[in-house]
């Protein structure tokens, strides 16, 4: 096998913003088949480096070589799509030159990511914009795919589709993401950008922690050996990383204990001893919701849901985009009223609400004045802290205390917003997508702060690793108004949902006699006749639909001139493809619902 030169080579790259260089003498290469994750603290220059590779900006100094005919597609962290009339136009803008015969590529991607193609970008959610931008990057069949925070605002179903797509992608991928589980699944090489230097490891992100620890240890030993003063930032970084990882096991044990406590609470409130325990429960009550429902237009977001949230619970809310997660949070915190049922909240609750879209920072204020209007101390969780010490907790250097907010990077502003929200006196914390745009150091810091938080927490997030390490139980919203509580980790919930479906499919394929088959189903699951019948027919119906979808996709892909030759037939096939995909989703959702009924009944 002959040698294949790298698709992109960068040597002696230097780039300076203001007076401080982001990187000097940086060297790297990207080859065909590479699956690279680019990691580093917010403000270290990751997004800037990706822009250099894409050609969006030029380095101050650099030798950059791109293999001739190499197509590079770049998806920025934030995108302005206001110049487009529809999300379909956003996707098609990824073509190097518009060609009607290539519109089938847009149809395939739009169906794959379930994009609301006729929706106006200005009125679209962050998740819809992100999916359209992903499709835009993919439509040109690039050789190199550069993705900056692709999982932000995406639901778990779309993230998993993206993981498979990257794993099977024939070209090279360089991705920036804070989602650790996503990086574990897609990366086979790691670039770490730290204090202007780029370190390379020919292993995926799963090996990052041990590798980072080794590099930091070597730096400290080298500096001591040379009789130089150890850099304060390096020493602090190393101590912080080491200390947090040592505490991880202790945090995990406490979380398992809290999950067990939540299991007992659910059993208790669902048992015949409910009235006996009412007094104790009332004293610990944070939220009680009974039979609440909420519908907007014709879409049912919450249907006949009841829950008790007790002091110290950490409830996560998960589910696909548009399922109603934020609506549920607003119902439970009485920011909106249910159509039916009622919600009551415990006495003496002091709520702190974190939503990056709701917190605003004054760019002309210093970090000090943003946190502390008067004096030099701030009251945080029952203790007075010096404002500089509190800022250090959030990875700011002491000299930054007097810097203006306008000088901060996007990631640093997110850290400051987090510090501001968590400084509020509260015993009830509501976090709506807190992990977006946070780097990994900040995520670990947030996990540590939440572990020490003594109040009750409601969290909305798609970040699996974060939810695994923080939530005691999860409310899974499927999108049809139904809500199921799972005590345990997000990873366990996803595995359970997949296994429930596959186990039922295997059970139905076993040869059973005509007499004992309905008796066995009734005896073990106590399902209605309708659900029993659906369990029998749905797997084959879904398989038939999948075959039809594959057939249409194959026809569109092979006949590249169809749109030009017979636009009517092309439109009919594209419409059929969309309808079949929607029908498949509906039947899979129904199948999942019956599986969850079986799971719930088996646990009763």
Coordinates of C-alpha atoms in Angstrom, one line a residue:
X1 CA 0.0 0.0 0.0
X2 CA 1.5 3.3 -1.1
X3 CA 2.0 6.3 1.1
X4 CA -0.9 8.8 1.2
X5 CA 0.1 12.4 2.0
X6 CA -2.0 14.3 4.6
X7 CA -5.1 16.1 3.3
X8 CA -4.1 19.2 5.4
X9 CA -0.7 20.1 6.8
X10 CA -0.1 23.1 9.1
X11 CA 3.4 24.1 10.2
X12 CA 4.9 26.9 12.3
X13 CA 1.4 28.5 12.8
X14 CA 1.2 31.7 14.9
X15 CA -1.9 33.7 15.7
X16 CA -2.3 36.6 18.1
X17 CA -5.4 38.3 19.4
X18 CA -4.6 41.5 21.3
X19 CA -1.2 41.2 23.0
X20 CA -1.3 37.5 23.8
X21 CA -0.6 34.8 21.2
X22 CA -3.2 32.0 21.1
X23 CA -0.5 29.7 19.7
X24 CA 3.1 29.9 18.4
X25 CA 4.9 27.3 16.3
X26 CA 1.9 25.1 16.1
X27 CA 2.2 22.0 13.8
X28 CA -0.4 19.4 12.9
X29 CA -1.7 17.3 10.0
X30 CA -5.0 15.7 9.1
X31 CA -5.1 12.5 7.0
X32 CA -7.8 10.6 5.3
X33 CA -9.8 8.5 7.8
X34 CA -8.7 10.5 10.9
X35 CA -11.3 10.9 13.6
X36 CA -9.8 13.7 15.7
X37 CA -11.2 15.4 18.7
X38 CA -9.8 18.8 19.5
X39 CA -10.0 19.6 23.2
X40 CA -8.8 22.4 25.5
X41 CA -10.1 25.0 27.9
X42 CA -12.5 27.7 26.7
X43 CA -10.4 30.6 25.3
X44 CA -7.5 28.3 24.4
X45 CA -8.1 28.9 20.7
X46 CA -9.9 25.6 19.6
X47 CA -12.5 27.4 17.5
X48 CA -9.9 29.7 16.0
X49 CA -7.7 26.8 15.0
X50 CA -10.7 25.2 13.2
X51 CA -11.3 28.4 11.3
X52 CA -7.7 28.5 10.2
X53 CA -8.0 24.9 8.9
X54 CA -11.2 25.8 7.1
X55 CA -9.8 28.9 5.5
X56 CA -12.3 31.2 7.2
X57 CA -9.4 33.2 8.7
X58 CA -5.7 33.2 8.1
X59 CA -3.0 32.8 10.7
X60 CA -0.5 35.6 11.2
X61 CA 2.3 33.2 10.2
X62 CA 1.9 29.6 8.9
X63 CA 2.9 27.1 6.2
X64 CA -0.4 25.5 5.3
X65 CA -0.8 22.9 2.5
X66 CA -4.1 21.4 1.4
X67 CA -3.9 18.4 -1.0
X68 CA -5.3 19.4 -4.4
X69 CA -9.0 18.7 -5.0
X70 CA -9.6 18.3 -1.2
X71 CA -13.1 19.4 -0.2
X72 CA -13.3 20.9 3.3
X73 CA -16.7 21.5 5.0
X74 CA -16.8 23.6 8.2
X75 CA -19.7 23.8 10.6
X76 CA -19.3 26.8 13.0
X77 CA -20.5 26.8 16.6
X78 CA -23.0 29.5 15.9
X79 CA -24.4 30.4 12.5
X80 CA -26.4 33.2 11.1
X81 CA -29.0 31.8 8.8
X82 CA -31.3 34.8 8.6
X83 CA -30.5 35.3 4.9
X84 CA -32.3 32.1 4.0
X85 CA -36.1 31.7 3.7
X86 CA -36.3 28.1 4.8
X87 CA -34.2 25.5 6.5
X88 CA -34.1 23.6 3.1
X89 CA -32.3 26.6 1.6
X90 CA -29.8 26.4 4.4
X91 CA -29.1 22.8 3.6
X92 CA -28.8 23.4 -0.2
X93 CA -26.4 26.3 0.4
X94 CA -23.8 23.7 1.2
X95 CA -23.5 22.7 -2.5
X96 CA -20.5 24.2 -4.2
X97 CA -22.8 25.2 -7.1
X98 CA -26.6 24.7 -7.1
X99 CA -27.7 21.9 -9.4
X100 CA -31.4 20.8 -9.3
X101 CA -30.3 17.2 -10.0
X102 CA -28.5 17.2 -6.7
X103 CA -31.5 18.1 -4.6
X104 CA -32.1 14.4 -3.7
X105 CA -29.0 14.7 -1.5
X106 CA -30.8 17.4 0.5
X107 CA -33.9 15.2 0.7
X108 CA -31.9 12.3 2.1
X109 CA -30.2 14.4 4.8
X110 CA -33.5 16.3 5.7
X111 CA -35.2 12.9 6.2
X112 CA -32.2 11.5 8.1
X113 CA -32.1 14.4 10.6
X114 CA -35.9 15.0 10.5
X115 CA -35.4 18.6 9.6
X116 CA -38.5 20.8 9.4
X117 CA -37.4 21.9 5.9
X118 CA -40.1 24.6 5.2
X119 CA -39.6 26.3 8.6
X120 CA -38.2 29.9 8.6
X121 CA -34.7 29.9 10.2
X122 CA -35.4 33.1 12.2
X123 CA -38.3 31.2 13.9
X124 CA -36.5 27.9 14.3
X125 CA -35.1 26.4 17.5
X126 CA -31.4 26.0 18.2
X127 CA -31.8 22.2 17.6
X128 CA -33.4 22.7 14.1
X129 CA -30.7 25.2 13.1
X130 CA -28.0 22.9 14.2
X131 CA -29.4 20.0 12.2
X132 CA -29.7 22.1 9.1
X133 CA -26.1 23.3 9.5
X134 CA -24.9 19.6 9.9
X135 CA -26.8 18.7 6.7
X136 CA -25.3 21.8 4.9
X137 CA -21.8 20.6 5.9
X138 CA -22.5 17.0 4.6
X139 CA -24.3 17.7 1.4
X140 CA -21.1 18.4 -0.7
X141 CA -19.6 15.0 0.2
X142 CA -16.5 16.6 1.8
X143 CA -13.1 14.9 2.3
X144 CA -12.5 16.8 5.6
X145 CA -15.4 17.6 8.0
X146 CA -14.7 20.3 10.6
X147 CA -17.4 20.4 13.4
X148 CA -17.4 23.0 16.2
X149 CA -19.7 21.9 19.0
X150 CA -22.1 19.8 16.8
X151 CA -24.1 18.3 19.7
X152 CA -25.2 21.6 21.2
X153 CA -29.1 21.8 21.3
X154 CA -29.4 18.3 19.7
X155 CA -31.5 15.6 21.3
X156 CA -30.1 12.2 22.1
X157 CA -31.6 10.5 19.0
X158 CA -29.9 13.0 16.6
X159 CA -26.6 12.8 18.6
X160 CA -26.6 9.0 18.2
X161 CA -27.3 9.3 14.4
X162 CA -24.4 11.8 14.2
X163 CA -22.1 9.3 16.0
X164 CA -22.8 6.6 13.5
X165 CA -22.4 9.0 10.6
X166 CA -18.9 10.1 11.8
X167 CA -17.9 6.5 12.6
X168 CA -18.8 5.5 9.0
X169 CA -17.5 8.6 7.4
X170 CA -14.7 7.8 4.8
X171 CA -13.0 11.1 5.0
X172 CA -11.3 12.9 8.0
X173 CA -13.2 14.5 10.8
X174 CA -12.0 17.1 13.4
X175 CA -14.5 17.8 16.1
X176 CA -14.7 20.1 19.1
X177 CA -17.3 19.1 21.7
X178 CA -17.8 19.2 25.5
X179 CA -19.9 16.0 25.3
X180 CA -17.5 13.4 26.7
X181 CA -19.6 10.3 25.7
X182 CA -19.9 11.6 22.2
X183 CA -16.1 12.1 21.9
X184 CA -15.5 8.6 23.4
X185 CA -17.7 7.1 20.7
X186 CA -16.3 9.0 17.6
X187 CA -12.7 9.9 18.2
X188 CA -9.6 7.8 17.5
X189 CA -7.0 10.6 17.9
X190 CA -6.8 13.5 20.3
X191 CA -5.4 17.0 19.8
X192 CA -5.0 19.0 23.1
X193 CA -4.5 22.7 22.7
X194 CA -3.2 24.0 26.0
X195 CA -1.5 27.4 26.8
X196 CA -0.5 27.9 23.1
X197 CA 0.9 24.4 22.6
X198 CA -0.7 21.5 20.7
X199 CA -0.2 18.0 22.0
X200 CA -1.1 14.9 19.9
X201 CA -2.1 11.5 21.1
X202 CA -2.9 8.6 18.6
X203 CA -5.7 7.4 20.9
X204 CA -9.3 8.6 21.3
X205 CA -10.7 10.8 24.0
X206 CA -11.4 7.8 26.3
X207 CA -7.6 7.8 27.1
X208 CA -7.4 11.6 27.6
X209 CA -7.5 11.8 31.4
X210 CA -4.5 9.5 31.9
X211 CA -2.6 11.2 29.0
X212 CA -3.2 14.7 30.3
X213 CA -2.1 13.7 33.8
X214 CA 1.1 12.3 32.4
X215 CA 1.9 15.5 30.4
X216 CA 1.3 17.7 33.4
X217 CA 3.4 15.6 35.7
X218 CA 6.3 15.7 33.1
X219 CA 6.0 19.5 32.9
X220 CA 6.3 20.0 36.6
X221 CA 9.2 17.6 36.9
X222 CA 11.0 19.3 34.0
X223 CA 10.5 22.8 35.6
X224 CA 11.8 21.6 39.0
X225 CA 14.8 19.9 37.4
X226 CA 15.7 23.2 35.7
X227 CA 15.5 25.0 39.0
X228 CA 12.8 27.3 37.6
X229 CA 9.8 28.6 39.5
X230 CA 6.8 26.4 38.8
X231 CA 4.3 28.3 36.7
X232 CA 1.3 29.2 39.0
X233 CA -1.2 28.3 36.3
X234 CA 0.4 24.9 35.6
X235 CA 0.6 24.0 39.3
X236 CA -3.0 25.1 39.9
X237 CA -4.2 23.3 36.8
X238 CA -2.5 20.1 37.8
X239 CA -3.7 20.2 41.4
X240 CA -7.3 21.0 40.2
X241 CA -7.4 18.2 37.7
X242 CA -5.9 15.7 40.1
X243 CA -8.1 16.7 43.1
X244 CA -11.3 16.6 41.0
X245 CA -10.5 13.1 39.7
X246 CA -9.8 11.8 43.2
X247 CA -13.1 13.1 44.4
X248 CA -15.0 11.5 41.4
X249 CA -15.3 8.1 43.2
X250 CA -16.6 9.7 46.3
X251 CA -19.2 11.7 44.3
X252 CA -20.3 8.6 42.5
X253 CA -20.9 6.7 45.8
X254 CA -23.0 9.6 47.2
X255 CA -25.0 9.7 43.9
X256 CA -25.7 6.0 44.1
X257 CA -27.0 6.5 47.7
X258 CA -29.2 9.3 46.6
X259 CA -30.6 7.2 43.8
X260 CA -31.4 4.4 46.3
X261 CA -33.1 7.0 48.5
X262 CA -35.2 8.2 45.5
X263 CA -36.3 4.6 44.8
X264 CA -37.5 4.2 48.3
X265 CA -39.4 7.5 48.1
X266 CA -41.2 6.4 44.9
X267 CA -42.1 3.1 46.6
X268 CA -43.3 4.9 49.7
X269 CA -45.5 7.4 47.9
X270 CA -47.0 4.6 45.8
X271 CA -47.7 2.2 48.6
X272 CA -50.8 1.7 50.8
X273 CA -48.9 3.4 53.7
X274 CA -49.2 6.8 51.9
X275 CA -51.4 8.4 54.6
X276 CA -49.2 7.2 57.4
X277 CA -46.2 9.0 55.8
X278 CA -48.0 12.1 54.8
X279 CA -46.8 14.2 57.7
X280 CA -43.1 13.4 57.1
X281 CA -43.5 13.8 53.3
X282 CA -45.1 17.2 53.7
X283 CA -42.2 18.4 55.7
X284 CA -39.8 17.4 53.0
X285 CA -42.1 18.4 50.1
X286 CA -40.6 20.6 47.4
X287 CA -43.1 20.0 44.5
X288 CA -46.3 17.9 44.3
X289 CA -48.0 17.6 40.9
X290 CA -51.2 15.6 40.4
X291 CA -52.7 14.6 37.1
X292 CA -51.3 17.7 35.2
X293 CA -51.8 18.1 31.5
X294 CA -50.8 20.8 29.0
X295 CA -51.6 21.2 25.3
X296 CA -50.4 23.9 22.9
X297 CA -52.5 24.2 19.8
X298 CA -53.1 20.6 19.0
X299 CA -49.9 19.2 20.4
X300 CA -50.1 17.4 23.8
X301 CA -46.9 18.1 25.7
X302 CA -47.9 16.7 29.2
X303 CA -50.6 14.2 29.7
X304 CA -51.9 13.1 33.1
X305 CA -48.6 13.3 34.9
X306 CA -48.1 13.1 38.7
X307 CA -44.9 13.4 40.8
X308 CA -43.6 14.2 44.2
X309 CA -40.2 15.9 44.4
X310 CA -38.7 15.9 47.8
X311 CA -35.9 17.9 49.4
X312 CA -32.5 16.8 48.1
X313 CA -33.8 15.2 44.9
X314 CA -31.9 15.8 41.7
X315 CA -34.4 15.3 38.9
X316 CA -33.2 15.3 35.2
X317 CA -35.6 15.9 32.3
X318 CA -34.6 14.2 29.0
X319 CA -36.2 13.5 25.7
X320 CA -36.2 14.6 22.0
X321 CA -36.3 18.2 21.0
X322 CA -39.9 19.5 21.0
X323 CA -41.0 17.0 23.6
X324 CA -41.9 19.7 26.1
X325 CA -39.0 19.5 28.6
X326 CA -38.9 23.3 29.3
X327 CA -42.7 23.4 29.4
X328 CA -42.6 20.6 32.1
X329 CA -40.1 22.6 34.1
X330 CA -42.2 25.7 33.9
X331 CA -45.3 23.7 35.0
X332 CA -43.5 22.2 38.0
X333 CA -42.2 25.6 39.1
X334 CA -45.6 27.2 38.5
X335 CA -44.4 29.6 35.9
X336 CA -47.3 28.5 33.7
X337 CA -50.5 26.9 34.8
X338 CA -51.6 23.4 33.6
X339 CA -54.8 22.9 31.6
X340 CA -55.9 20.4 34.2
X341 CA -54.6 19.0 37.5
X342 CA -52.7 21.0 40.0
X343 CA -49.2 21.8 41.2
X344 CA -48.2 23.0 44.7
X345 CA -44.8 23.9 46.0
X346 CA -43.3 23.6 49.4
X347 CA -43.0 26.6 51.8
X348 CA -39.8 28.6 52.2
X349 CA -38.4 27.7 48.7
X350 CA -35.8 30.1 47.3
X351 CA -35.3 29.4 43.6
X352 CA -32.3 30.1 41.4
X353 CA -32.9 29.7 37.7
X354 CA -30.0 29.2 35.3
X355 CA -30.7 29.6 31.6
X356 CA -28.0 31.0 29.4
X357 CA -30.6 32.9 27.3
X358 CA -32.0 34.7 30.3
X359 CA -28.9 35.8 32.1
X360 CA -27.3 39.0 30.7
X361 CA -23.9 40.5 31.5
X362 CA -23.0 44.1 31.4
X363 CA -19.9 44.3 29.1
X364 CA -18.7 47.5 30.7
X365 CA -18.6 46.0 34.2
X366 CA -15.6 44.3 35.7
X367 CA -15.9 40.7 36.8
X368 CA -15.5 41.9 40.4
X369 CA -18.5 44.3 40.1
X370 CA -20.6 41.8 38.3
X371 CA -20.4 39.4 41.3
X372 CA -19.9 41.9 44.1
X373 CA -21.6 45.3 43.9
X374 CA -20.1 46.5 47.2
X375 CA -17.1 45.5 49.2
X376 CA -14.9 42.5 48.4
X377 CA -16.8 39.5 49.8
X378 CA -19.7 37.6 48.4
X379 CA -22.2 35.4 50.3
X380 CA -22.2 31.9 48.7
X381 CA -24.1 28.9 50.0
X382 CA -24.0 30.0 53.7
X383 CA -20.5 31.4 53.7
X384 CA -18.7 34.6 52.9
X385 CA -16.1 34.3 50.1
X386 CA -13.6 36.8 48.9
X387 CA -14.7 37.7 45.3
X388 CA -11.2 36.8 43.9
X389 CA -11.2 33.4 45.7
X390 CA -14.7 32.7 44.3
X391 CA -13.6 33.7 40.8
X392 CA -10.6 31.3 41.1
X393 CA -13.2 28.5 41.8
X394 CA -14.5 29.2 38.3
X395 CA -11.1 29.0 36.7
X396 CA -10.4 32.8 36.5
X397 CA -7.0 34.2 37.3
X398 CA -6.7 36.8 40.1
X399 CA -5.7 39.5 37.6
X400 CA -8.9 39.0 35.7
X401 CA -11.1 40.2 38.6
X402 CA -10.6 43.8 37.4
X403 CA -11.0 43.0 33.7
X404 CA -14.1 44.1 31.8
X405 CA -16.6 41.5 30.9
X406 CA -16.2 42.6 27.2
X407 CA -12.7 41.2 27.2
X408 CA -13.8 37.6 28.0
X409 CA -14.1 34.8 25.4
X410 CA -17.5 33.2 24.9
X411 CA -16.6 30.3 27.1
X412 CA -15.3 32.6 29.9
X413 CA -18.6 34.5 29.8
X414 CA -20.5 31.2 30.2
X415 CA -18.3 30.5 33.3
X416 CA -19.1 34.0 34.7
X417 CA -22.9 33.5 34.1
X418 CA -22.6 30.2 35.9
X419 CA -20.8 31.8 38.8
X420 CA -23.4 34.5 39.0
X421 CA -26.3 32.0 39.0
X422 CA -24.7 29.8 41.6
X423 CA -23.9 32.7 43.9
X424 CA -27.6 33.4 44.4
X425 CA -29.0 32.3 47.7
X426 CA -31.2 29.3 47.0
X427 CA -32.4 25.9 48.2
X428 CA -34.0 25.0 44.8
X429 CA -31.9 25.2 41.7
X430 CA -33.4 25.0 38.1
X431 CA -30.9 24.4 35.3
X432 CA -32.1 24.6 31.7
X433 CA -29.4 23.3 29.4
X434 CA -26.5 24.4 31.6
X435 CA -23.8 22.4 29.7
X436 CA -24.0 24.1 26.3
X437 CA -20.7 25.7 25.3
X438 CA -18.9 24.8 28.6
X439 CA -15.5 23.3 28.4
X440 CA -14.6 20.1 30.2
X441 CA -12.8 21.8 33.1
X442 CA -15.9 23.9 33.7
X443 CA -18.2 20.9 33.4
X444 CA -16.2 19.0 36.1
X445 CA -16.4 22.2 38.2
X446 CA -20.1 22.4 37.8
X447 CA -20.5 18.7 38.7
X448 CA -18.5 19.4 41.9
X449 CA -20.6 22.4 42.8
X450 CA -23.8 20.5 42.3
X451 CA -22.5 17.6 44.4
X452 CA -22.0 20.0 47.3
X453 CA -25.3 21.7 46.8
X454 CA -27.7 20.8 49.6
X455 CA -30.9 21.8 48.0
X456 CA -33.2 20.3 45.3
X457 CA -32.2 20.4 41.6
X458 CA -34.2 20.2 38.4
X459 CA -32.1 19.8 35.2
X460 CA -32.8 19.8 31.5
X461 CA -29.9 18.5 29.5
X462 CA -28.9 16.2 26.6
X463 CA -25.4 15.6 27.9
X464 CA -25.3 11.9 28.8
X465 CA -22.1 11.9 30.8
X466 CA -23.2 15.0 32.8
X467 CA -26.6 13.5 33.6
X468 CA -25.0 10.2 34.6
X469 CA -22.9 12.0 37.2
X470 CA -25.5 14.4 38.5
X471 CA -29.1 13.2 38.4
X472 CA -30.7 10.9 40.9
X473 CA -33.6 10.1 38.6
X474 CA -34.8 11.1 35.1
X475 CA -38.1 12.1 33.7
X476 CA -38.2 10.7 30.1
X477 CA -40.5 12.6 27.8
X478 CA -41.2 10.7 24.6
X479 CA -43.0 13.5 22.8
X480 CA -46.6 12.3 23.0
X481 CA -47.3 13.8 26.4
X482 CA -46.4 10.7 28.4
X483 CA -43.7 10.9 31.0
X484 CA -41.8 8.0 32.8
X485 CA -39.5 8.3 35.8
X486 CA -36.4 6.2 35.7
X487 CA -34.2 6.0 38.8
X488 CA -30.6 5.6 37.7
X489 CA -28.3 6.9 35.0
X490 CA -29.1 8.3 31.6
X491 CA -26.9 5.6 30.0
X492 CA -28.9 2.9 31.8
X493 CA -32.2 4.5 30.6
X494 CA -31.1 4.5 27.0
X495 CA -29.9 0.9 27.3
X496 CA -33.2 -0.1 28.9
X497 CA -35.2 1.6 26.1
X498 CA -33.2 -0.2 23.4
X499 CA -33.3 -3.6 25.2
X500 CA -37.0 -3.4 25.9
X501 CA -37.7 -3.2 22.2
X502 CA -35.2 -5.9 21.1
X503 CA -36.3 -8.3 23.9
X504 CA -39.9 -8.1 22.9
X505 CA -39.0 -8.6 19.2
X506 CA -37.0 -11.8 20.1
X507 CA -39.9 -13.0 22.3
X508 CA -42.3 -12.7 19.4
X509 CA -40.1 -14.6 17.0
X510 CA -40.1 -17.7 19.2
X511 CA -42.4 -20.5 18.0
X512 CA -45.4 -20.6 20.4
X513 CA -48.6 -22.6 20.2
X514 CA -51.8 -20.8 19.3
X515 CA -53.3 -21.6 22.7
X516 CA -50.5 -20.5 25.1
X517 CA -49.3 -17.4 23.2
X518 CA -52.1 -15.0 24.2
X519 CA -52.2 -16.6 27.7
X520 CA -48.4 -16.0 28.2
X521 CA -48.7 -12.4 27.1
X522 CA -51.7 -11.8 29.4
X523 CA -50.1 -13.6 32.3
X524 CA -46.8 -11.7 32.2
X525 CA -47.7 -8.3 31.0
X526 CA -51.5 -7.9 31.5
X527 CA -51.7 -5.9 28.3
X528 CA -55.0 -5.0 26.6
X529 CA -56.0 -7.0 23.5
X530 CA -55.1 -4.0 21.3
X531 CA -51.6 -3.7 22.7
X532 CA -51.1 -7.5 22.4
X533 CA -52.1 -7.3 18.8
X534 CA -49.8 -4.4 18.1
X535 CA -46.9 -6.3 19.7
X536 CA -47.4 -9.0 17.1
X537 CA -47.7 -6.8 14.0
X538 CA -45.6 -3.8 14.6
X539 CA -42.1 -5.3 14.1
X540 CA -43.0 -6.6 10.6
X541 CA -44.8 -3.3 9.7
X542 CA -41.7 -1.3 10.7
X543 CA -39.4 -3.7 8.7
X544 CA -41.6 -3.3 5.6
X545 CA -41.5 0.5 5.9
X546 CA -37.7 0.4 6.3
X547 CA -37.4 -1.7 3.1
X548 CA -39.6 0.8 1.2
X549 CA -37.5 3.7 2.5
X550 CA -34.2 2.0 1.4
X551 CA -35.7 1.3 -2.0
X552 CA -36.7 5.0 -2.6
X553 CA -33.3 6.3 -1.3
X554 CA -31.5 3.9 -3.6
X555 CA -33.6 5.0 -6.6
X556 CA -32.9 8.7 -5.9
X557 CA -29.2 8.1 -5.4
X558 CA -28.7 6.1 -8.6
X559 CA -30.8 8.2 -10.9
X560 CA -29.0 11.6 -10.5
X561 CA -30.8 13.1 -13.5
X562 CA -34.3 12.2 -12.3
X563 CA -35.2 15.8 -11.2
X564 CA -34.2 17.2 -14.6
X565 CA -35.9 14.5 -16.6
X566 CA -39.1 13.9 -14.6
X567 CA -39.5 16.5 -11.8
X568 CA -43.1 15.2 -11.0
X569 CA -41.8 11.7 -10.3
X570 CA -38.9 13.1 -8.2
X571 CA -41.4 15.2 -6.1
X572 CA -43.6 12.1 -5.7
X573 CA -40.7 10.0 -4.5
X574 CA -39.4 12.7 -2.2
X575 CA -42.9 13.1 -0.7
X576 CA -43.3 9.4 -0.2
X577 CA -39.9 9.2 1.4
X578 CA -40.9 11.9 3.9
X579 CA -44.3 10.2 4.7
X580 CA -42.7 6.8 5.1
X581 CA -40.1 8.2 7.5
X582 CA -42.8 9.9 9.6
X583 CA -44.9 6.7 9.6
X584 CA -41.9 4.7 10.7
X585 CA -41.2 7.1 13.6
X586 CA -44.9 6.9 14.7
X587 CA -44.8 3.1 14.7
X588 CA -41.5 2.9 16.5
X589 CA -42.8 5.4 19.1
X590 CA -45.9 3.2 19.6
X591 CA -43.7 0.1 19.9
X592 CA -41.5 1.9 22.5
X593 CA -44.6 3.0 24.5
X594 CA -45.9 -0.6 24.7
X595 CA -42.4 -1.8 25.8
X596 CA -42.3 0.8 28.5
X597 CA -45.8 -0.4 29.7
X598 CA -44.4 -3.9 30.0
X599 CA -41.4 -2.6 31.8
X600 CA -43.5 -0.6 34.3
X601 CA -45.9 -3.5 34.9
X602 CA -43.0 -5.9 35.6
X603 CA -41.7 -3.5 38.2
X604 CA -45.0 -3.2 40.0

